[in-house]
């Protein structure tokens, strides 16, 4: 049996009993997924997922980074190359390699997410091994051909009330349009992710700005025209359901330059070679500009700093971005956010959701900031910390200073569609386990814990993201 | 029922049983409070506390920072403005707002401290809610008018053996005088907090130095005269019971300049515009000067670094200092303290107590330093970490390298008088829970654990602070 | 009784039962000790250990640093001075001082290691105290005179399959030779620790380089000749069993200079005064050079960064290096290792084992790096963290991102010979406790946990170190 009904609950029987009761009240709540990276084309076109390897292995950097770390070549896992050099195309061969290394995932959340999907979607009851790889492949491949395994059917089966995808300002949102025009009632909204046009280090930055101006119909030769282009595109995104923006900068730096300084900086970053400090300052200034726009249009701001992207130079050259070679870095928030907070931190109408890849910031910087500034909220444990131990540390390090109500519930943040129910289930179980411990140590009454469990599983995400 | 007799003890029954036994031996020990910020005027004048809002809400930055973070205006909580602009004056209205938001404190130590005071002082048995706000207000207000709720009566009821307040060198200690002359036997001592006269960034620094010289009767136009003024004021404080000094610098930087360099620096910081590096260097040098004086007069040194004070510019302008907008920062100790330790670290006659707002320093820097240098001891989990999880992390991260005997027991560090018994009770319970786990995992025998529990609850604070 | 059979297992009965079963399968596995600092002369000469003080107190910086922190003079513990000033020579007097302060070790791993040795080697059943100090001294001293307590007999009794010592490239490995020529079958290998000849800040660096050239028979006036000398000495070490190199730099900095730059740098560091930045850059470059050599000769690379060595200036002057005054510092890996990883990170034939004294790097930097790069593995919890809580944090912070198979089992890293079985036993117990919790929270099946327990206790160390 792959899924025990008490999984992730604390071992102590009294605590476990409370956790079970709390979980019983939230397990069937609809999924609110306010931040993620699923492909809107899936919902728009509703095509079957092609095969088990393409569903579970090829697109999931959690999976292939672990296999790669133990010597499996990405070519052998079918990960496409930048220059089109041939890679493995036989999905069954990929699946077998994956199965032969499945023990590598012991103790990882990836293992839990995969087993959850295997069990709940495909009625698999035994662990994946080299020996049963073919049988499981056949089972999954067979099901994927059925109508019940198409994206929309799974969306409904997953009980998703609303899901957000993430798009560049240059995206025409055609898939979101198609979803809406199809008459299907699944709620899929976009989110405004302007990195390609606000980060001078992003590939094609200058061309992207031109494209932005063309799409928006504004003159991006001035900073004012460039900002106006953002406003136009934000309105377009908002018309396609967006309630938030998202910013994935290397640091949390913000700036509040004078108009003259900002204009000069804009011309420098649009020009030839951009210095590292100018690139950083422009990203910093743009966070503050985005906050100013959010005060007008109501979009919630998400700041996702601290990832050293594409750390592996050889892999970047051969396979491109997002291939499991992103690494967290130490991230400062207290000084970095001050320019933004000096200007907008006291605005009750603004919501800025902070994430981190540096867990030391939870208790030292983030909880104290979010437990004070009206504009700030804390996003859930993110990426490498979207795991039972990571979520537990998050609650233990954040709650005593910021409470529960300066947090925003759970984000799955995933591009792995079948893992969505598993991820929300893990979060609900871990939160209920944490709450149960507060109850049995008499820090919280059980009726309050039940209310908090519901808030963390459902209400806070809807409210914070204005969904 | 607000207070369960087993609160904060580990959930596991065997561990809980040991914790209960250990706690039973320390629960009624007198309170030694060697560092805090209660107002000596309370004990000197022994006036009733005016009303529930002024007792529990208006002065407690733990309380109003959380309410503020969720959109409650400080004006509506009666927090006074710098310019005297009107704020809420109806204590019942303030109390109702507090009650309506009481759920925000779920999972926080503030909630535990408040419930402890409600239950033990006012016999309240139900959680504060909007519905019972008026009834609880009336209950508390009624009691506060009784003689048994005056400061001295509460001091005795709390079983406080000794409490330290914290004063500026410019304070005339009139309240401490008045306490002594009153014949009341409660032991209230002061502590020497020279930030206003050693920190060039402190408001009024230059005037403060002149005032210091005037009070001490020394010529502060030279560094020697300025140091002599400190010696005079330290002696004055010592005559009023002080056994310690306290230093709240932004970093842990120390310096050991030559006399010529120090003299030149002193003249620079007394002069016009002070550079950030000179301000830092002067604070750093003064820690070493203070240590030199401590070798003579025996005062224990407390270093409280790492708070970014008054981070919220708008709040600072409108409401002034200490309004819940202080945020911890990453703090280095290893390089920062080296000048001081090179000079005095091996002195067995000196006690320097280190605190931190950066928990990453516990196991990486502080425990290794305190587990080696004879002059160093570690203060307890501080401020944001004066909480069940914070205290637990402290023990887990510190003990294996520094043991128990390089720590100094508990400080409540509070200006919230009714929270003092609750805070010491939390510390005793958490320490007993930690010790119980060492016992049941056979790392410590129970007779030893009982001795350690007594040391942590009482003896170590008295010894380290020479009280 | 000093040793309870369930020590260190989780308190919860169900979890403890699983831990007991898992431990039962690994408790008697041979000890593989791939990294440590025992003296090869012990095994070569097989002389009796002289007395209890020289076995347990004088050479163990874990022991005397704690005593020193509480005011015991190192002279009174018999620690020899640099200039030969007299220190205590009576081992019984040293032992009595140690016994009188034994309570200082409550809650520390040192206490567990000592009690383990007292109980298992000397059949002592009561805690060391001032009262029984003499009796225990006599018991231990008596046994040390017996043949069964000579180094080789203890080695066999400890069930050590292989142990590595650590030597400078300037060492002639005479003791390793002697061991081999003696016909004794105990497997003692060396490891190549080139700090004295790659760290320009090491005492005698320039002379050391000359000595290196003389030993290797190469011309070290050029960088090429210097590198060739390393190759020659590495081959010599390899012929004496070495399978690894070890690098104890202040930081994790690496560099990949052009040959011309490297040559110029080499001449600067061999010249007069070396700048701090050149010293750092040379160490950084040499890590990359060592990796290049490892690709040829197969030696595994260990990087042990982040210790601020000999922090206590006065102690360094009087007693020399390694006297318990080393302190961890914040350590960056992501940027620091990039030059090395850009060149060799994707090499499957290379093994680079990373250690840290900065626990914040576990989840933020080390697990993400090791969970991606084929060349990287993570060493176990090290030095101050070679303790129950430290090992537990290591697993909790590392496993979810890097799994178990990017770690390399346990190192005892000790110069305290009698503590070796205790240290491995602690590691096995803590790992089994961690695995048991995964089992009872249904994150891992028990059959898998048993396999992992065996891997962590034995197989991974042998494989990673190629032993």
Short mmCIF file of C-alpha atoms in Angstrom, two decimals, chain B residues 165-449:
data_model
loop_
_atom_site.label_atom_id
_atom_site.label_comp_id
_atom_site.label_asym_id
_atom_site.label_seq_id
_atom_site.Cartn_x
_atom_site.Cartn_y
_atom_site.Cartn_z
CA UNK B 165 15.36 48.01 35.60
CA UNK B 166 17.41 49.75 32.92
CA UNK B 167 18.39 53.41 33.03
CA UNK B 168 20.41 55.90 31.05
CA UNK B 169 23.56 57.32 32.69
CA UNK B 170 21.69 60.62 32.60
CA UNK B 171 18.95 59.31 34.87
CA UNK B 172 19.03 60.64 38.42
CA UNK B 173 17.65 57.33 39.76
CA UNK B 174 15.15 59.23 41.87
CA UNK B 175 12.68 56.37 41.77
CA UNK B 176 15.30 53.91 42.98
CA UNK B 177 16.11 56.36 45.75
CA UNK B 178 12.47 56.70 46.63
CA UNK B 179 12.03 52.92 46.77
CA UNK B 180 14.96 52.59 49.12
CA UNK B 181 13.85 55.47 51.32
CA UNK B 182 10.30 54.17 51.49
CA UNK B 183 11.30 51.29 53.67
CA UNK B 184 9.64 48.81 51.33
CA UNK B 185 11.78 45.69 51.19
CA UNK B 186 11.23 44.74 47.55
CA UNK B 187 14.62 44.58 45.85
CA UNK B 188 14.69 46.75 42.72
CA UNK B 189 18.09 47.49 41.22
CA UNK B 190 19.10 49.55 38.22
CA UNK B 191 21.38 48.69 35.26
CA UNK B 192 23.71 51.02 33.41
CA UNK B 193 22.56 51.47 29.80
CA UNK B 194 24.88 54.01 28.22
CA UNK B 195 23.56 53.92 24.62
CA UNK B 196 22.48 57.60 24.74
CA UNK B 197 26.05 58.65 25.51
CA UNK B 198 28.11 56.04 23.64
CA UNK B 199 26.16 55.78 20.39
CA UNK B 200 26.82 58.76 18.11
CA UNK B 201 23.64 57.88 16.19
CA UNK B 202 21.48 58.24 19.30
CA UNK B 203 19.19 61.30 19.25
CA UNK B 204 20.88 64.14 21.12
CA UNK B 205 24.21 62.36 21.47
CA UNK B 206 26.33 65.48 21.77
CA UNK B 207 24.03 67.14 24.26
CA UNK B 208 23.89 63.89 26.17
CA UNK B 209 27.66 63.87 26.54
CA UNK B 210 27.59 67.39 27.92
CA UNK B 211 24.88 66.38 30.35
CA UNK B 212 26.92 63.35 31.35
CA UNK B 213 29.91 65.54 32.12
CA UNK B 214 27.78 67.93 34.10
CA UNK B 215 26.24 65.12 36.14
CA UNK B 216 29.59 63.49 36.77
CA UNK B 217 31.49 66.70 37.32
CA UNK B 218 34.19 65.84 34.79
CA UNK B 219 35.58 67.65 31.78
CA UNK B 220 34.22 65.77 28.77
CA UNK B 221 36.23 67.79 26.29
CA UNK B 222 38.85 65.03 26.47
CA UNK B 223 38.34 61.30 26.04
CA UNK B 224 39.91 60.72 29.44
CA UNK B 225 37.40 63.07 31.04
CA UNK B 226 34.57 61.38 29.18
CA UNK B 227 35.72 57.97 30.40
CA UNK B 228 36.04 59.33 33.90
CA UNK B 229 32.45 60.54 33.69
CA UNK B 230 31.41 56.95 32.93
CA UNK B 231 33.35 55.73 35.94
CA UNK B 232 31.61 58.26 38.17
CA UNK B 233 28.16 57.38 36.87
CA UNK B 234 28.83 53.64 37.06
CA UNK B 235 29.78 54.09 40.72
CA UNK B 236 26.55 56.04 41.24
CA UNK B 237 24.53 53.28 39.58
CA UNK B 238 26.37 50.64 41.55
CA UNK B 239 25.44 52.48 44.72
CA UNK B 240 21.83 52.08 43.58
CA UNK B 241 22.16 48.36 43.25
CA UNK B 242 23.39 48.01 39.67
CA UNK B 243 25.36 44.85 39.02
CA UNK B 244 25.40 45.13 35.24
CA UNK B 245 25.70 47.32 32.19
CA UNK B 246 23.72 46.85 28.99
CA UNK B 247 24.62 47.73 25.40
CA UNK B 248 22.13 47.72 22.55
CA UNK B 249 24.27 48.29 19.49
CA UNK B 250 23.32 47.61 15.86
CA UNK B 251 26.20 45.12 15.56
CA UNK B 252 28.56 43.25 17.87
CA UNK B 253 31.59 45.20 16.62
CA UNK B 254 34.33 45.83 19.16
CA UNK B 255 37.62 47.69 18.79
CA UNK B 256 40.80 48.15 20.72
CA UNK B 257 42.31 51.42 19.52
CA UNK B 258 45.49 52.99 20.78
CA UNK B 259 44.92 55.90 23.18
CA UNK B 260 45.86 58.36 20.48
CA UNK B 261 43.45 56.84 17.97
CA UNK B 262 40.69 56.70 20.55
CA UNK B 263 41.20 60.32 21.52
CA UNK B 264 41.06 61.41 17.89
CA UNK B 265 37.94 59.37 17.28
CA UNK B 266 36.27 60.87 20.31
CA UNK B 267 36.88 64.35 18.99
CA UNK B 268 35.47 63.42 15.63
CA UNK B 269 32.24 62.01 17.03
CA UNK B 270 31.82 65.02 19.34
CA UNK B 271 32.29 67.31 16.35
CA UNK B 272 29.98 68.03 13.45
CA UNK B 273 28.69 65.37 11.09
CA UNK B 274 29.65 61.86 12.21
CA UNK B 275 30.36 59.29 9.50
CA UNK B 276 28.66 55.90 9.75
CA UNK B 277 32.04 54.20 10.11
CA UNK B 278 33.14 56.53 12.91
CA UNK B 279 29.87 55.98 14.74
CA UNK B 280 30.35 52.21 14.46
CA UNK B 281 33.97 52.44 15.54
CA UNK B 282 33.14 54.56 18.55
CA UNK B 283 30.48 52.15 19.75
CA UNK B 284 32.97 49.34 19.15
CA UNK B 285 35.71 51.05 21.12
CA UNK B 286 33.34 51.85 23.97
CA UNK B 287 32.47 48.18 24.48
CA UNK B 288 36.13 47.52 25.14
CA UNK B 289 36.40 50.56 27.41
CA UNK B 290 33.37 49.35 29.34
CA UNK B 291 34.98 45.95 29.76
CA UNK B 292 38.10 47.60 31.14
CA UNK B 293 35.95 49.46 33.68
CA UNK B 294 34.11 46.26 34.55
CA UNK B 295 37.38 44.64 35.51
CA UNK B 296 37.66 47.39 38.08
CA UNK B 297 34.13 47.76 39.38
CA UNK B 298 32.78 44.27 38.78
CA UNK B 299 29.73 45.20 36.71
CA UNK B 300 28.59 42.42 34.39
CA UNK B 301 28.45 43.39 30.71
CA UNK B 302 25.43 42.60 28.57
CA UNK B 303 25.70 42.95 24.80
CA UNK B 304 22.37 43.06 22.94
CA UNK B 305 23.28 43.52 19.29
CA UNK B 306 21.54 43.10 16.00
CA UNK B 307 18.32 45.09 16.09
CA UNK B 308 17.54 47.42 13.20
CA UNK B 309 15.70 49.96 15.32
CA UNK B 310 12.72 51.98 14.12
CA UNK B 311 12.64 50.43 10.66
CA UNK B 312 9.30 52.07 9.82
CA UNK B 313 10.13 55.66 8.96
CA UNK B 314 6.54 56.89 8.95
CA UNK B 315 5.80 55.34 12.34
CA UNK B 316 8.99 56.75 13.83
CA UNK B 317 8.00 60.25 12.76
CA UNK B 318 4.47 59.98 14.07
CA UNK B 319 4.83 57.83 17.20
CA UNK B 320 8.55 57.82 18.05
CA UNK B 321 10.86 55.00 19.12
CA UNK B 322 10.01 51.49 20.26
CA UNK B 323 6.73 51.05 18.46
CA UNK B 324 7.15 47.48 17.33
CA UNK B 325 9.11 48.34 14.19
CA UNK B 326 12.47 46.93 15.27
CA UNK B 327 13.67 44.06 13.09
CA UNK B 328 16.54 41.62 13.66
CA UNK B 329 19.47 41.49 11.30
CA UNK B 330 22.17 38.95 10.52
CA UNK B 331 24.85 39.39 13.17
CA UNK B 332 28.48 38.32 13.13
CA UNK B 333 30.24 37.67 16.42
CA UNK B 334 33.44 35.81 15.57
CA UNK B 335 35.31 38.63 13.88
CA UNK B 336 33.34 41.38 15.61
CA UNK B 337 34.26 40.38 19.14
CA UNK B 338 37.90 39.51 18.46
CA UNK B 339 39.39 42.87 19.53
CA UNK B 340 37.54 42.71 22.83
CA UNK B 341 38.34 39.04 23.36
CA UNK B 342 41.99 39.47 22.45
CA UNK B 343 42.23 41.93 25.29
CA UNK B 344 39.86 40.52 27.89
CA UNK B 345 38.50 37.16 26.74
CA UNK B 346 40.71 35.17 29.08
CA UNK B 347 39.83 37.17 32.19
CA UNK B 348 38.07 34.92 34.65
CA UNK B 349 37.01 37.90 36.75
CA UNK B 350 35.02 39.40 33.89
CA UNK B 351 31.54 38.34 32.78
CA UNK B 352 30.30 39.34 29.35
CA UNK B 353 26.81 38.06 28.52
CA UNK B 354 26.02 37.81 24.82
CA UNK B 355 22.53 37.94 23.36
CA UNK B 356 21.44 37.53 19.77
CA UNK B 357 18.56 38.20 17.43
CA UNK B 358 20.20 35.97 14.83
CA UNK B 359 19.50 32.37 15.78
CA UNK B 360 21.99 31.10 13.21
CA UNK B 361 24.73 32.34 15.55
CA UNK B 362 23.71 30.01 18.41
CA UNK B 363 25.46 26.89 17.21
CA UNK B 364 27.83 28.46 14.71
CA UNK B 365 29.37 31.27 16.74
CA UNK B 366 27.98 31.85 20.21
CA UNK B 367 28.15 28.36 21.70
CA UNK B 368 31.68 27.79 20.36
CA UNK B 369 32.82 31.16 21.74
CA UNK B 370 31.13 30.79 25.13
CA UNK B 371 32.25 27.17 25.32
CA UNK B 372 35.83 28.38 25.17
CA UNK B 373 36.40 31.92 26.52
CA UNK B 374 36.29 32.21 30.32
CA UNK B 375 34.86 35.74 30.16
CA UNK B 376 31.85 34.83 28.01
CA UNK B 377 28.39 33.59 28.91
CA UNK B 378 25.25 33.30 26.77
CA UNK B 379 22.11 35.19 27.58
CA UNK B 380 18.78 33.42 27.09
CA UNK B 381 16.64 33.41 23.95
CA UNK B 382 15.79 37.07 23.44
CA UNK B 383 12.87 39.21 22.28
CA UNK B 384 11.30 37.52 19.24
CA UNK B 385 12.70 34.21 20.53
CA UNK B 386 11.46 34.56 24.12
CA UNK B 387 8.88 31.94 23.24
CA UNK B 388 8.38 28.18 23.58
CA UNK B 389 9.82 27.31 20.18
CA UNK B 390 12.52 29.95 20.48
CA UNK B 391 13.65 28.70 23.88
CA UNK B 392 13.63 25.14 22.68
CA UNK B 393 15.78 25.97 19.67
CA UNK B 394 18.14 27.84 21.97
CA UNK B 395 18.73 24.80 24.17
CA UNK B 396 19.01 22.42 21.23
CA UNK B 397 21.50 24.63 19.41
CA UNK B 398 23.57 25.78 22.37
CA UNK B 399 23.80 22.94 24.87
CA UNK B 400 25.84 20.38 22.98
CA UNK B 401 28.73 22.80 22.52
CA UNK B 402 28.47 25.17 25.48
CA UNK B 403 26.68 22.99 28.02
CA UNK B 404 24.25 24.48 30.54
CA UNK B 405 26.83 26.25 32.70
CA UNK B 406 27.91 28.77 30.11
CA UNK B 407 24.34 30.06 30.03
CA UNK B 408 22.82 32.41 32.58
CA UNK B 409 19.25 31.28 33.21
CA UNK B 410 16.29 33.34 32.15
CA UNK B 411 15.70 37.09 31.59
CA UNK B 412 12.17 38.33 31.07
CA UNK B 413 13.42 41.59 29.47
CA UNK B 414 9.93 43.01 29.65
CA UNK B 415 8.16 46.28 30.22
CA UNK B 416 4.86 44.40 30.62
CA UNK B 417 4.69 43.91 34.38
CA UNK B 418 1.79 41.42 34.52
CA UNK B 419 3.60 39.15 32.03
CA UNK B 420 6.58 38.53 34.31
CA UNK B 421 5.30 35.40 36.08
CA UNK B 422 4.01 34.02 32.79
CA UNK B 423 7.36 34.49 31.08
CA UNK B 424 9.34 32.82 33.83
CA UNK B 425 6.80 30.04 33.94
CA UNK B 426 7.13 29.45 30.20
CA UNK B 427 10.92 29.31 30.52
CA UNK B 428 10.75 26.85 33.40
CA UNK B 429 8.29 24.63 31.55
CA UNK B 430 10.24 24.63 28.31
CA UNK B 431 13.53 23.93 30.07
CA UNK B 432 11.95 21.09 32.04
CA UNK B 433 10.52 19.70 28.83
CA UNK B 434 13.92 19.82 27.20
CA UNK B 435 15.58 18.20 30.20
CA UNK B 436 12.87 15.55 30.30
CA UNK B 437 13.68 14.62 26.75
CA UNK B 438 17.35 14.26 27.66
CA UNK B 439 16.26 11.98 30.50
CA UNK B 440 13.96 9.72 28.49
CA UNK B 441 16.51 9.43 25.71
CA UNK B 442 19.06 8.51 28.38
CA UNK B 443 21.39 11.41 27.82
CA UNK B 444 21.05 12.68 31.39
CA UNK B 445 19.98 11.06 34.65
CA UNK B 446 16.90 12.47 36.32
CA UNK B 447 18.73 13.53 39.47
CA UNK B 448 21.10 15.57 37.34
CA UNK B 449 18.21 17.01 35.34
#
